[in-house]
Amino acid sequence: MDTLTIGATGISVSLDLTVGHIADMAVDIDGRRLNPLHRAPWVGAPRETLPENLPEGTVRLSGDFLCAPFSRSDVEEAPLHGWPANSQWDVVDSGAIADGWRATFRLRRKVMGAAVDKVLTLRDGHPFLYQEHVFSGGAGAISVAHHPMTAMRDGGRLAFSPKRFAATPADPLEPDPARGRFMLAYPARSADLARFPTADGGTADLGDYRNDQLREDFLTLVEADHGGPGWTALARRAEQDLVLVLKNPAELPVTMLWFSNGGRDYAPWNGRHRGVLGIEDGRAAVGHAASLGDNWLKREGVATAFALAEGRSVSFRHVIGAVPMTGEPPRDIETARDRMRILAADGTAKEIAFDGDFLRIGRSVPA
């Protein structure tokens, strides 16, 4: 069994057990079926047609997955984004709960000596996937991130919970013009997300995803202190929906955005990975060693790893959802115990079922 599918009223999710990636997510709401997550076009192709040295997590690149560490595994030997994104998970439990379904999975390998569990919860009538990851035992420290990816046929508009600033790293993902291209300036920083510096000396609106701009770009958004959940909302134009990604900023203080729109010309990308946006909430710098050392985020007062120790566990939670919507993304999102209120730019509001206690806002104090 390579895939396990779970469901509740109005929602289903499939997990690829070979790498721990969400292979599919479908939300049935208001007479429509929404598919908020992306799967790479080469998934399922014969392995011999792909580069021999490609990490298994890239071979089966799908949906969302746990990165531990985020990016380079240069402390403990592992592929890109660590063993949780590249190796087998086992089903520990999967069954009905009072108002939906819950499944627990365990990574066969350990990470820094820690056992890693993934808990997926679906609730009847909620257009959301509720996720928790738990690290038990171990030693040292681990950087982590979620890696949800969505795709747009005709671009979209983004909105965010309050951020302190956005910043690109020292170097672009694809500096060699023979292999790819980028649009943003590196390194660069801006507190105004609508005017981020570009490589040509101009500025770009980070909230505007345009499919006619071929590029591979990566940047980090640092959450402001606002007391609520961190959120990213993407209004997909052609799909006529709103993709929602939520976190607890005390657990995952940064949101990394990966703009992947035909910006890589080599296999397996071959210019065909288009309209994709990664919304990667994390507690990480780029690379495990950098996350543990003195890095630029730490100097800004931002945590970049969880401490691990025998006899204790650390956990973090995350939410992905989708609802029908046309037009601009919301100007704000409010959560209550059992509802989410999406406040539109025109002043109207939409309420949907949501577990407002799940993210533990104001309650969790991670190490």
Short mmCIF file of C-alpha atoms in Angstrom, two decimals:
data_model
loop_
_atom_site.label_atom_id
_atom_site.label_comp_id
_atom_site.label_asym_id
_atom_site.label_seq_id
_atom_site.Cartn_x
_atom_site.Cartn_y
_atom_site.Cartn_z
CA MET A 1 0.00 0.00 0.00
CA ASP A 2 1.80 3.13 -1.25
CA THR A 3 -1.03 5.59 -0.57
CA LEU A 4 -3.55 5.97 2.24
CA THR A 5 -6.68 8.06 1.65
CA ILE A 6 -8.74 9.43 4.52
CA GLY A 7 -11.98 11.39 4.37
CA ALA A 8 -14.66 13.29 6.24
CA THR A 9 -17.80 15.01 5.02
CA GLY A 10 -16.72 17.33 2.19
CA ILE A 11 -12.99 16.59 2.21
CA SER A 12 -10.49 13.83 1.40
CA VAL A 13 -6.69 13.63 1.62
CA SER A 14 -4.26 11.02 0.28
CA LEU A 15 -0.76 10.52 1.70
CA ASP A 16 2.04 9.00 -0.40
CA LEU A 17 3.58 6.68 2.18
CA THR A 18 6.81 6.23 0.23
CA VAL A 19 7.88 9.84 0.92
CA GLY A 20 5.26 11.33 3.26
CA HIS A 21 3.94 13.77 0.66
CA ILE A 22 0.24 14.65 0.35
CA ALA A 23 -0.55 13.18 -3.05
CA ASP A 24 -4.05 14.66 -3.30
CA MET A 25 -6.47 16.89 -1.42
CA ALA A 26 -10.04 17.49 -2.54
CA VAL A 27 -12.60 19.82 -0.95
CA ASP A 28 -16.27 19.46 -1.94
CA ILE A 29 -18.07 22.68 -1.08
CA ASP A 30 -20.96 24.72 -2.53
CA GLY A 31 -21.40 22.20 -5.35
CA ARG A 32 -17.77 22.43 -6.43
CA ARG A 33 -14.66 20.30 -6.03
CA LEU A 34 -11.52 22.27 -5.16
CA ASN A 35 -8.01 20.85 -5.50
CA PRO A 36 -5.71 23.31 -3.73
CA LEU A 37 -2.46 21.33 -3.91
CA HIS A 38 0.00 20.75 -6.74
CA ARG A 39 1.71 17.59 -7.98
CA ALA A 40 4.82 17.79 -10.21
CA PRO A 41 4.15 16.79 -13.84
CA TRP A 42 6.83 14.07 -13.80
CA VAL A 43 5.39 12.15 -10.83
CA GLY A 44 4.60 8.64 -12.06
CA ALA A 45 7.03 8.78 -14.98
CA PRO A 46 9.35 5.75 -15.32
CA ARG A 47 12.26 6.22 -12.89
CA GLU A 48 14.82 5.66 -15.65
CA THR A 49 13.54 8.76 -17.47
CA LEU A 50 14.54 11.00 -14.54
CA PRO A 51 18.05 12.03 -13.41
CA GLU A 52 19.72 9.24 -11.47
CA ASN A 53 20.79 11.48 -8.57
CA LEU A 54 17.35 13.06 -8.04
CA PRO A 55 16.20 12.83 -4.39
CA GLU A 56 13.16 10.63 -3.93
CA GLY A 57 11.25 13.61 -2.56
CA THR A 58 11.76 15.43 -5.87
CA VAL A 59 10.89 12.29 -7.87
CA ARG A 60 7.49 12.23 -6.10
CA LEU A 61 7.14 15.99 -5.46
CA SER A 62 3.56 16.55 -4.31
CA GLY A 63 1.15 18.57 -2.22
CA ASP A 64 2.76 19.21 1.14
CA PHE A 65 5.44 17.45 3.14
CA LEU A 66 7.54 17.85 6.26
CA CYS A 67 11.06 19.22 5.82
CA ALA A 68 13.38 18.28 8.70
CA PRO A 69 15.77 19.87 8.20
CA PHE A 70 14.68 22.52 5.72
CA SER A 71 16.90 22.52 2.60
CA ARG A 72 20.45 21.15 3.01
CA SER A 73 21.04 18.17 5.30
CA ASP A 74 24.56 19.20 6.32
CA VAL A 75 24.54 18.11 9.98
CA GLU A 76 23.17 14.57 9.72
CA GLU A 77 23.47 12.82 6.37
CA ALA A 78 20.15 12.81 4.48
CA PRO A 79 18.72 13.97 1.13
CA LEU A 80 17.44 17.51 0.45
CA HIS A 81 14.80 18.46 3.08
CA GLY A 82 15.69 15.40 5.17
CA TRP A 83 14.35 11.86 5.55
CA PRO A 84 10.76 12.94 6.36
CA ALA A 85 10.43 14.22 2.77
CA ASN A 86 12.28 11.33 1.12
CA SER A 87 11.55 8.03 2.86
CA GLN A 88 8.87 5.61 4.03
CA TRP A 89 6.15 6.37 6.59
CA ASP A 90 4.09 3.65 8.31
CA VAL A 91 0.44 3.86 9.30
CA VAL A 92 0.15 3.74 13.09
CA ASP A 93 -3.59 4.33 13.31
CA SER A 94 -6.42 5.48 11.05
CA GLY A 95 -10.01 5.69 12.15
CA ALA A 96 -13.18 7.67 12.73
CA ILE A 97 -13.41 10.27 15.48
CA ALA A 98 -16.58 11.92 16.77
CA ASP A 99 -16.74 14.51 13.99
CA GLY A 100 -14.43 13.22 11.25
CA TRP A 101 -11.31 11.12 10.75
CA ARG A 102 -7.79 11.02 12.16
CA ALA A 103 -4.72 9.14 10.97
CA THR A 104 -1.29 8.86 12.57
CA PHE A 105 1.89 7.94 10.69
CA ARG A 106 5.45 7.30 11.85
CA LEU A 107 8.64 7.86 9.89
CA ARG A 108 10.64 4.60 9.66
CA ARG A 109 13.90 6.47 10.07
CA LYS A 110 14.83 8.72 12.98
CA VAL A 111 15.87 12.36 12.69
CA MET A 112 18.68 13.44 15.02
CA GLY A 113 17.73 10.36 17.07
CA ALA A 114 14.08 11.46 17.38
CA ALA A 115 11.00 9.48 16.39
CA VAL A 116 8.77 11.53 14.08
CA ASP A 117 4.97 11.24 13.95
CA LYS A 118 2.56 12.88 11.50
CA VAL A 119 -1.07 13.31 12.58
CA LEU A 120 -3.69 14.25 9.96
CA THR A 121 -7.18 15.26 11.08
CA LEU A 122 -10.23 15.95 8.93
CA ARG A 123 -13.49 17.28 10.39
CA ASP A 124 -16.96 16.93 8.88
CA GLY A 125 -17.91 20.09 7.01
CA HIS A 126 -14.52 21.76 7.49
CA PRO A 127 -12.67 22.60 4.23
CA PHE A 128 -9.34 22.19 6.04
CA LEU A 129 -6.60 19.65 6.63
CA TYR A 130 -5.33 19.91 10.21
CA GLN A 131 -1.76 18.62 10.65
CA GLU A 132 0.50 18.05 13.62
CA HIS A 133 4.08 16.76 13.65
CA VAL A 134 5.66 15.43 16.84
CA PHE A 135 9.38 14.80 17.49
CA SER A 136 9.99 12.50 20.46
CA GLY A 137 13.43 12.14 22.02
CA GLY A 138 16.59 12.76 20.06
CA ALA A 139 19.47 15.15 20.69
CA GLY A 140 20.69 18.45 19.33
CA ALA A 141 18.27 20.57 17.34
CA ILE A 142 16.29 20.37 14.10
CA SER A 143 15.00 23.00 11.69
CA VAL A 144 11.55 22.30 10.24
CA ALA A 145 9.11 23.55 7.63
CA HIS A 146 5.93 22.58 5.87
CA HIS A 147 6.13 22.66 2.07
CA PRO A 148 2.61 23.11 0.64
CA MET A 149 2.54 23.86 -3.08
CA THR A 150 -0.33 25.14 -5.15
CA ALA A 151 -0.54 25.85 -8.87
CA MET A 152 -2.37 28.43 -10.96
CA ARG A 153 -3.37 28.29 -14.61
CA ASP A 154 -3.62 32.08 -14.84
CA GLY A 155 -1.90 33.52 -11.78
CA GLY A 156 -3.43 34.92 -8.64
CA ARG A 157 -3.26 37.45 -5.83
CA LEU A 158 -1.79 36.95 -2.37
CA ALA A 159 -2.56 38.43 1.03
CA PHE A 160 -0.82 37.80 4.35
CA SER A 161 -1.12 38.25 8.08
CA PRO A 162 1.10 41.16 9.24
CA LYS A 163 4.78 40.68 8.43
CA ARG A 164 7.81 42.60 9.67
CA PHE A 165 9.61 42.36 6.34
CA ALA A 166 10.52 40.15 3.40
CA ALA A 167 14.09 39.20 2.47
CA THR A 168 15.88 37.22 -0.22
CA PRO A 169 19.05 35.23 0.55
CA ALA A 170 22.52 36.11 -0.73
CA ASP A 171 22.19 34.09 -3.92
CA PRO A 172 19.30 33.21 -6.27
CA LEU A 173 18.20 29.61 -6.78
CA GLU A 174 19.19 29.69 -10.46
CA PRO A 175 22.10 32.11 -10.99
CA ASP A 176 23.29 30.48 -14.25
CA PRO A 177 21.28 31.85 -17.21
CA ALA A 178 22.07 28.67 -19.14
CA ARG A 179 20.05 26.70 -16.58
CA GLY A 180 17.33 29.06 -15.42
CA ARG A 181 16.26 32.56 -14.47
CA PHE A 182 15.10 34.74 -11.59
CA MET A 183 13.36 38.10 -11.15
CA LEU A 184 14.01 39.37 -7.62
CA ALA A 185 17.18 41.05 -6.34
CA TYR A 186 19.57 38.97 -4.18
CA PRO A 187 20.18 39.81 -1.40
CA ALA A 188 17.40 42.32 -0.78
CA ARG A 189 14.96 43.32 1.93
CA SER A 190 11.77 45.35 2.15
CA ALA A 191 9.13 46.09 4.76
CA ASP A 192 6.77 47.00 1.91
CA LEU A 193 5.68 43.72 0.31
CA ALA A 194 4.19 45.62 -2.63
CA ARG A 195 7.58 47.12 -3.55
CA PHE A 196 10.26 44.44 -3.34
CA PRO A 197 13.53 45.12 -5.21
CA THR A 198 14.02 43.27 -8.51
CA ALA A 199 17.20 42.26 -10.32
CA ASP A 200 16.64 44.90 -13.03
CA GLY A 201 16.61 47.74 -10.51
CA GLY A 202 12.83 48.08 -10.29
CA THR A 203 10.32 46.71 -7.78
CA ALA A 204 7.70 43.96 -7.75
CA ASP A 205 4.50 43.38 -5.79
CA LEU A 206 4.99 40.11 -3.90
CA GLY A 207 1.22 39.76 -3.75
CA ASP A 208 0.90 39.51 -7.54
CA TYR A 209 1.65 36.08 -9.07
CA ARG A 210 1.85 36.47 -12.85
CA ASN A 211 2.18 33.43 -15.09
CA ASP A 212 3.87 35.47 -17.81
CA GLN A 213 6.92 36.09 -15.60
CA LEU A 214 9.15 33.03 -16.02
CA ARG A 215 11.30 32.72 -12.92
CA GLU A 216 12.55 30.74 -9.95
CA ASP A 217 12.56 32.92 -6.82
CA PHE A 218 12.79 32.33 -3.08
CA LEU A 219 12.29 34.70 -0.16
CA THR A 220 11.44 34.70 3.54
CA LEU A 221 8.64 36.62 5.27
CA VAL A 222 9.12 37.25 8.99
CA GLU A 223 5.92 37.36 11.05
CA ALA A 224 5.08 40.55 12.95
CA ASP A 225 3.87 40.47 16.56
CA HIS A 226 0.08 40.56 16.22
CA GLY A 227 -1.28 37.90 18.59
CA GLY A 228 -3.26 35.91 16.02
CA PRO A 229 -2.60 33.06 13.62
CA GLY A 230 -0.16 33.56 10.79
CA TRP A 231 -1.88 33.14 7.44
CA THR A 232 -1.37 33.25 3.71
CA ALA A 233 -4.34 33.56 1.36
CA LEU A 234 -4.03 33.00 -2.39
CA ALA A 235 -6.92 33.97 -4.67
CA ARG A 236 -6.37 31.78 -7.76
CA ARG A 237 -7.79 33.55 -10.79
CA ALA A 238 -8.69 30.73 -13.18
CA GLU A 239 -9.58 28.28 -10.39
CA GLN A 240 -11.90 30.84 -8.74
CA ASP A 241 -10.98 29.76 -5.24
CA LEU A 242 -9.06 30.88 -2.19
CA VAL A 243 -6.24 28.69 -0.90
CA LEU A 244 -5.59 29.22 2.82
CA VAL A 245 -2.49 28.25 4.81
CA LEU A 246 -2.37 28.92 8.55
CA LYS A 247 0.17 28.48 11.36
CA ASN A 248 1.00 29.46 14.92
CA PRO A 249 3.78 32.08 14.64
CA ALA A 250 5.21 31.03 18.02
CA GLU A 251 5.92 27.62 16.48
CA LEU A 252 6.63 28.57 12.85
CA PRO A 253 7.80 32.21 12.80
CA VAL A 254 8.69 32.52 9.10
CA THR A 255 6.88 31.93 5.82
CA MET A 256 9.12 31.13 2.87
CA LEU A 257 7.71 31.69 -0.61
CA TRP A 258 8.95 29.68 -3.60
CA PHE A 259 7.89 31.12 -6.95
CA SER A 260 8.44 28.32 -9.49
CA ASN A 261 7.19 29.38 -12.89
CA GLY A 262 9.18 27.85 -15.74
CA GLY A 263 12.42 29.11 -14.19
CA ARG A 264 14.43 25.86 -14.48
CA ASP A 265 15.45 24.48 -17.87
CA TYR A 266 17.13 21.22 -16.78
CA ALA A 267 15.62 17.81 -16.03
CA PRO A 268 13.16 17.01 -14.61
CA TRP A 269 11.91 20.63 -14.55
CA ASN A 270 12.53 21.34 -18.26
CA GLY A 271 10.62 24.63 -18.16
CA ARG A 272 7.32 22.78 -17.51
CA HIS A 273 6.97 23.43 -13.75
CA ARG A 274 4.67 26.43 -14.17
CA GLY A 275 2.38 28.56 -12.07
CA VAL A 276 3.56 26.92 -8.85
CA LEU A 277 3.82 28.66 -5.48
CA GLY A 278 5.31 27.07 -2.39
CA ILE A 279 3.98 28.56 0.88
CA GLU A 280 6.50 27.13 3.32
CA ASP A 281 5.85 27.96 6.97
CA GLY A 282 8.86 27.08 9.06
CA ARG A 283 11.26 27.44 11.92
CA ALA A 284 14.41 27.45 9.85
CA ALA A 285 17.16 29.19 8.00
CA VAL A 286 18.30 27.70 4.68
CA GLY A 287 20.17 24.50 5.63
CA HIS A 288 20.49 22.57 8.89
CA ALA A 289 23.95 23.89 9.86
CA ALA A 290 22.91 27.48 9.14
CA SER A 291 19.77 27.02 11.24
CA LEU A 292 21.82 25.85 14.24
CA GLY A 293 24.55 28.47 13.87
CA ASP A 294 24.61 32.25 13.96
CA ASN A 295 22.29 33.25 11.13
CA TRP A 296 20.55 36.43 9.99
CA LEU A 297 17.16 35.37 11.36
CA LYS A 298 18.56 34.72 14.84
CA ARG A 299 20.06 38.21 14.77
CA GLU A 300 16.50 39.46 14.15
CA GLY A 301 15.28 37.53 17.21
CA VAL A 302 13.68 34.74 15.16
CA ALA A 303 14.06 31.08 16.24
CA THR A 304 15.34 28.74 13.52
CA ALA A 305 15.24 25.28 15.17
CA PHE A 306 13.56 23.15 17.83
CA ALA A 307 15.73 21.71 20.62
CA LEU A 308 15.51 17.92 20.96
CA ALA A 309 16.18 15.85 24.10
CA GLU A 310 15.54 12.35 25.40
CA GLY A 311 12.41 12.09 27.50
CA ARG A 312 10.66 15.05 25.92
CA SER A 313 8.72 15.84 22.75
CA VAL A 314 8.16 18.93 20.63
CA SER A 315 5.29 19.48 18.23
CA PHE A 316 3.93 22.07 15.82
CA ARG A 317 0.66 22.42 13.98
CA HIS A 318 -0.43 23.63 10.55
CA VAL A 319 -3.62 24.05 8.50
CA ILE A 320 -4.31 23.99 4.73
CA GLY A 321 -7.72 24.71 3.22
CA ALA A 322 -9.67 26.03 0.25
CA VAL A 323 -13.00 27.79 -0.31
CA PRO A 324 -14.76 29.09 -3.44
CA MET A 325 -14.00 32.76 -4.10
CA THR A 326 -13.53 35.17 -6.98
CA GLY A 327 -11.74 38.51 -7.07
CA GLU A 328 -9.20 39.87 -4.63
CA PRO A 329 -7.81 38.01 -1.60
CA PRO A 330 -9.14 39.00 1.84
CA ARG A 331 -7.97 42.02 3.76
CA ASP A 332 -8.10 40.05 7.02
CA ILE A 333 -8.89 36.66 8.51
CA GLU A 334 -10.36 36.23 11.99
CA THR A 335 -10.70 32.95 13.86
CA ALA A 336 -13.02 31.98 16.69
CA ARG A 337 -13.52 28.69 18.53
CA ASP A 338 -15.55 27.06 15.77
CA ARG A 339 -15.52 29.52 12.86
CA MET A 340 -13.27 31.44 10.51
CA ARG A 341 -14.35 34.85 9.25
CA ILE A 342 -12.87 35.92 5.92
CA LEU A 343 -13.11 39.68 5.50
CA ALA A 344 -13.17 40.69 1.85
CA ALA A 345 -11.60 43.81 0.40
CA ASP A 346 -15.09 45.23 -0.26
CA GLY A 347 -16.07 44.91 3.41
CA THR A 348 -18.23 41.79 3.09
CA ALA A 349 -17.53 38.74 5.25
CA LYS A 350 -17.76 34.98 4.72
CA GLU A 351 -17.91 32.53 7.63
CA ILE A 352 -16.79 28.90 7.39
CA ALA A 353 -16.39 26.05 9.85
CA PHE A 354 -12.95 26.03 11.47
CA ASP A 355 -11.33 24.55 14.60
CA GLY A 356 -10.09 27.75 16.18
CA ASP A 357 -8.40 25.96 19.08
CA PHE A 358 -6.27 23.69 16.91
CA LEU A 359 -3.34 26.06 16.35
CA ARG A 360 -2.92 26.71 20.10
CA ILE A 361 -2.55 30.46 19.61
CA GLY A 362 -1.19 31.96 22.81
CA ARG A 363 -0.85 28.53 24.44
CA SER A 364 2.19 26.76 23.00
CA VAL A 365 5.70 27.69 24.09
CA PRO A 366 8.13 25.68 21.94
CA ALA A 367 11.73 25.24 22.95
#
